């Protein structure tokens, strides 16, 4: 959508988009203008997140004096009907956006038949350039009984609320749906094959989010890999893992990643190269191994986020039609996990920052937000700011807690602009807010030094990838909020 709209409206290119008719669950012949994000991903997911958050808010508000005559009840079909009406509306909005930009819509399934020709349900269309932006599809391991499980497409459009659901996976989708179903009062069990959820995220955020989700009633099963799913006569499902079996699930959902949707598009036949995961291999300008064929978005398996795909599409239109070769810029891409509580992050994790820069200062705040003082709930907020010790630049910010996605969007501007901790410190906080903590953290919680010569008793642990690094940890805040003196430390 982005590539065709920019190409047509900004550069006057003749552009057409080929897309299949709308359905909530995608298939080989159904999809819809708007694609995964609008119809089977970010947007409907966020609507369900909103729906599910109310139960926590009902719990919170007792401490603020609210009482209800009866327990609040949720009507599943109202939610599904309204969500689907909104999706229908969005298909119309997206279609109009294309038309208003001067883009032609060709409805049907497309197949590339030569480097300049696409066949749509048997009718041939020729073009100087072809862009493949078909995204990805849920992928599941091939284990016995996999036919009984649902994927995220189906989970967004269930006819009734799951009584008890097993969710396999510990990534974005698994955690977001765990929060949704928990908030809507299903029993939720999450099975992860690692020790922790969210591989690749900041280590402490990984622990924090799992703790907070557990406190809200989700049961995590760590280091449990699914081996089979069976269905009993009463329709209930059993999940067998390497550690045993758990039964009585009304639903089992697999959120075990997504794969590029490159099958049956004619790409191999025309010579478009793919990697071992089926992702289209592209150069820095999103050009495939066939000169006239380009690819952007999840189908290239670079950074699989909608706003990144939009950037890639815009850059591509400029490259081809604007006479301005433009590479997508992947630095400081912010992202959020709409778990409950949600996560927002931008820039490097602590582990990556140490690997890249060696000397970093880490500022951490883990606190009870004002709202929790009266709600009485065990909700907390976690924030981490990672600073390069040599340049004072903020390398990464990670947050888990209410409003983290909204807060991190603003912070991402500062990180992208390469601002320093001094810039953060010079910024006045908005009071009273959770976000103000990000500009009021004055003392590092720890200083990590790659080549600290003195292995004194201030060096309390070693971390990092085969590098000798020393960590100088602040004393616990209650006894002494200041850092212990460090060998080459600045006065803080
Ligand atoms: P992820 O790759 O994030 O997570 C997949 C999870 O499934 C991992 O925990 C992985 O474990 C686990 N897994 C994979 N295979 C198996 C298996 N055979 N058995 C057990 N566990 C397995 O994928 P998602 O499906 O959550 O999300 C797909 C993509 O969608 C992501 O790239 C994400 O960027 C995007 N997305 C973004 C959102 C956002 O921006 N808010 C929301 C939703 C999706 P392990 O760690 O061991 O590999």
PDB file of C-alpha atoms in Angstrom, residues 150-257:
ATOM      1  CA  UNK A 150      -5.499 -22.637  16.330  1.00  0.00           C
ATOM      2  CA  UNK A 151      -3.194 -19.903  15.045  1.00  0.00           C
ATOM      3  CA  UNK A 152      -3.401 -16.140  15.595  1.00  0.00           C
ATOM      4  CA  UNK A 153      -5.793 -15.624  12.643  1.00  0.00           C
ATOM      5  CA  UNK A 154      -8.319 -17.977  14.251  1.00  0.00           C
ATOM      6  CA  UNK A 155      -7.651 -16.679  17.772  1.00  0.00           C
ATOM      7  CA  UNK A 156      -8.760 -13.219  16.664  1.00  0.00           C
ATOM      8  CA  UNK A 157     -12.076 -14.521  15.419  1.00  0.00           C
ATOM      9  CA  UNK A 158     -13.254 -17.243  17.795  1.00  0.00           C
ATOM     10  CA  UNK A 159     -17.012 -17.912  17.974  1.00  0.00           C
ATOM     11  CA  UNK A 160     -16.835 -18.126  21.773  1.00  0.00           C
ATOM     12  CA  UNK A 161     -14.483 -17.297  24.617  1.00  0.00           C
ATOM     13  CA  UNK A 162     -12.007 -20.045  25.484  1.00  0.00           C
ATOM     14  CA  UNK A 163     -12.627 -21.512  28.939  1.00  0.00           C
ATOM     15  CA  UNK A 164      -9.038 -22.654  29.286  1.00  0.00           C
ATOM     16  CA  UNK A 165      -6.378 -22.097  26.674  1.00  0.00           C
ATOM     17  CA  UNK A 166      -2.813 -23.357  26.223  1.00  0.00           C
ATOM     18  CA  UNK A 167      -0.606 -20.936  24.300  1.00  0.00           C
ATOM     19  CA  UNK A 168       2.625 -22.322  22.915  1.00  0.00           C
ATOM     20  CA  UNK A 169       5.439 -19.827  22.280  1.00  0.00           C
ATOM     21  CA  UNK A 170       7.051 -17.000  24.183  1.00  0.00           C
ATOM     22  CA  UNK A 171       7.204 -14.266  21.527  1.00  0.00           C
ATOM     23  CA  UNK A 172       5.171 -11.143  20.800  1.00  0.00           C
ATOM     24  CA  UNK A 173       2.041 -12.969  19.705  1.00  0.00           C
ATOM     25  CA  UNK A 174       2.023 -15.509  22.551  1.00  0.00           C
ATOM     26  CA  UNK A 175       2.345 -12.835  25.242  1.00  0.00           C
ATOM     27  CA  UNK A 176      -0.177 -10.504  23.670  1.00  0.00           C
ATOM     28  CA  UNK A 177      -2.815 -13.246  23.377  1.00  0.00           C
ATOM     29  CA  UNK A 178      -2.026 -14.536  26.875  1.00  0.00           C
ATOM     30  CA  UNK A 179      -2.894 -11.052  28.163  1.00  0.00           C
ATOM     31  CA  UNK A 180      -6.024 -10.844  26.021  1.00  0.00           C
ATOM     32  CA  UNK A 181      -7.483 -14.176  27.124  1.00  0.00           C
ATOM     33  CA  UNK A 182      -6.441 -13.693  30.755  1.00  0.00           C
ATOM     34  CA  UNK A 183      -8.135 -10.294  30.807  1.00  0.00           C
ATOM     35  CA  UNK A 184     -11.257 -11.808  29.272  1.00  0.00           C
ATOM     36  CA  UNK A 185     -11.215 -14.380  32.086  1.00  0.00           C
ATOM     37  CA  UNK A 186     -10.086 -17.527  30.307  1.00  0.00           C
ATOM     38  CA  UNK A 187      -7.674 -19.797  32.182  1.00  0.00           C
ATOM     39  CA  UNK A 188      -4.314 -19.234  30.453  1.00  0.00           C
ATOM     40  CA  UNK A 189      -1.243 -21.476  30.382  1.00  0.00           C
ATOM     41  CA  UNK A 190       1.813 -20.386  28.363  1.00  0.00           C
ATOM     42  CA  UNK A 191       4.363 -22.998  27.276  1.00  0.00           C
ATOM     43  CA  UNK A 192       7.841 -21.752  26.403  1.00  0.00           C
ATOM     44  CA  UNK A 193      10.693 -23.934  25.293  1.00  0.00           C
ATOM     45  CA  UNK A 194      13.324 -21.602  26.803  1.00  0.00           C
ATOM     46  CA  UNK A 195      13.815 -20.571  30.410  1.00  0.00           C
ATOM     47  CA  UNK A 196      12.405 -17.119  29.654  1.00  0.00           C
ATOM     48  CA  UNK A 197       9.916 -15.405  27.361  1.00  0.00           C
ATOM     49  CA  UNK A 198      10.828 -12.934  24.566  1.00  0.00           C
ATOM     50  CA  UNK A 199      14.221 -14.065  23.348  1.00  0.00           C
ATOM     51  CA  UNK A 200      16.275 -11.083  22.196  1.00  0.00           C
ATOM     52  CA  UNK A 201      14.637  -8.599  24.570  1.00  0.00           C
ATOM     53  CA  UNK A 202      16.434  -7.010  27.518  1.00  0.00           C
ATOM     54  CA  UNK A 203      17.107  -9.773  30.052  1.00  0.00           C
ATOM     55  CA  UNK A 204      15.587  -7.959  33.023  1.00  0.00           C
ATOM     56  CA  UNK A 205      12.527  -6.934  31.039  1.00  0.00           C
ATOM     57  CA  UNK A 206      12.049 -10.613  30.148  1.00  0.00           C
ATOM     58  CA  UNK A 207      11.947 -11.530  33.847  1.00  0.00           C
ATOM     59  CA  UNK A 208       9.868  -8.544  34.857  1.00  0.00           C
ATOM     60  CA  UNK A 209       7.087  -9.039  32.304  1.00  0.00           C
ATOM     61  CA  UNK A 210       6.740 -12.745  33.102  1.00  0.00           C
ATOM     62  CA  UNK A 211       6.537 -11.970  36.851  1.00  0.00           C
ATOM     63  CA  UNK A 212       3.888  -9.315  36.332  1.00  0.00           C
ATOM     64  CA  UNK A 213       1.851 -11.524  34.008  1.00  0.00           C
ATOM     65  CA  UNK A 214       2.036 -14.371  36.524  1.00  0.00           C
ATOM     66  CA  UNK A 215       0.742 -12.038  39.229  1.00  0.00           C
ATOM     67  CA  UNK A 216      -2.256 -11.354  36.993  1.00  0.00           C
ATOM     68  CA  UNK A 217      -3.071 -15.069  36.867  1.00  0.00           C
ATOM     69  CA  UNK A 218      -1.222 -16.522  33.858  1.00  0.00           C
ATOM     70  CA  UNK A 219       0.611 -19.817  34.416  1.00  0.00           C
ATOM     71  CA  UNK A 220       3.968 -20.101  32.652  1.00  0.00           C
ATOM     72  CA  UNK A 221       5.514 -23.502  31.869  1.00  0.00           C
ATOM     73  CA  UNK A 222       9.192 -22.909  31.156  1.00  0.00           C
ATOM     74  CA  UNK A 223      11.411 -25.290  29.218  1.00  0.00           C
ATOM     75  CA  UNK A 224       8.407 -27.279  28.021  1.00  0.00           C
ATOM     76  CA  UNK A 225       8.381 -28.190  24.357  1.00  0.00           C
ATOM     77  CA  UNK A 226       5.133 -29.437  22.838  1.00  0.00           C
ATOM     78  CA  UNK A 227       5.174 -32.978  21.503  1.00  0.00           C
ATOM     79  CA  UNK A 228       1.552 -33.783  20.695  1.00  0.00           C
ATOM     80  CA  UNK A 229      -2.014 -32.564  21.028  1.00  0.00           C
ATOM     81  CA  UNK A 230      -4.866 -34.994  21.552  1.00  0.00           C
ATOM     82  CA  UNK A 231      -8.619 -34.477  21.600  1.00  0.00           C
ATOM     83  CA  UNK A 232     -10.877 -36.473  23.903  1.00  0.00           C
ATOM     84  CA  UNK A 233     -14.500 -37.474  23.280  1.00  0.00           C
ATOM     85  CA  UNK A 234     -15.781 -34.485  25.242  1.00  0.00           C
ATOM     86  CA  UNK A 235     -13.903 -32.203  22.813  1.00  0.00           C
ATOM     87  CA  UNK A 236     -11.286 -31.103  25.350  1.00  0.00           C
ATOM     88  CA  UNK A 237      -7.633 -31.004  24.372  1.00  0.00           C
ATOM     89  CA  UNK A 238      -4.510 -32.355  26.056  1.00  0.00           C
ATOM     90  CA  UNK A 239      -1.080 -30.882  25.420  1.00  0.00           C
ATOM     91  CA  UNK A 240       1.761 -33.357  25.801  1.00  0.00           C
ATOM     92  CA  UNK A 241       5.207 -31.862  26.356  1.00  0.00           C
ATOM     93  CA  UNK A 242       8.669 -33.185  27.245  1.00  0.00           C
ATOM     94  CA  UNK A 243       7.683 -32.787  30.920  1.00  0.00           C
ATOM     95  CA  UNK A 244       4.242 -34.423  30.933  1.00  0.00           C
ATOM     96  CA  UNK A 245       0.675 -33.763  29.882  1.00  0.00           C
ATOM     97  CA  UNK A 246      -1.867 -31.128  30.824  1.00  0.00           C
ATOM     98  CA  UNK A 247      -5.486 -31.709  29.870  1.00  0.00           C
ATOM     99  CA  UNK A 248      -8.795 -29.923  29.931  1.00  0.00           C
ATOM    100  CA  UNK A 249      -8.002 -27.186  27.408  1.00  0.00           C
ATOM    101  CA  UNK A 250     -10.894 -25.856  25.346  1.00  0.00           C
ATOM    102  CA  UNK A 251      -8.309 -24.367  22.958  1.00  0.00           C
ATOM    103  CA  UNK A 252      -4.636 -24.821  22.177  1.00  0.00           C
ATOM    104  CA  UNK A 253      -3.028 -21.938  20.303  1.00  0.00           C
ATOM    105  CA  UNK A 254       0.391 -22.050  18.682  1.00  0.00           C
ATOM    106  CA  UNK A 255       2.228 -18.733  18.377  1.00  0.00           C
ATOM    107  CA  UNK A 256       5.476 -20.273  17.255  1.00  0.00           C
ATOM    108  CA  UNK A 257       6.552 -17.679  14.710  1.00  0.00           C
TER     109      UNK A 257
END
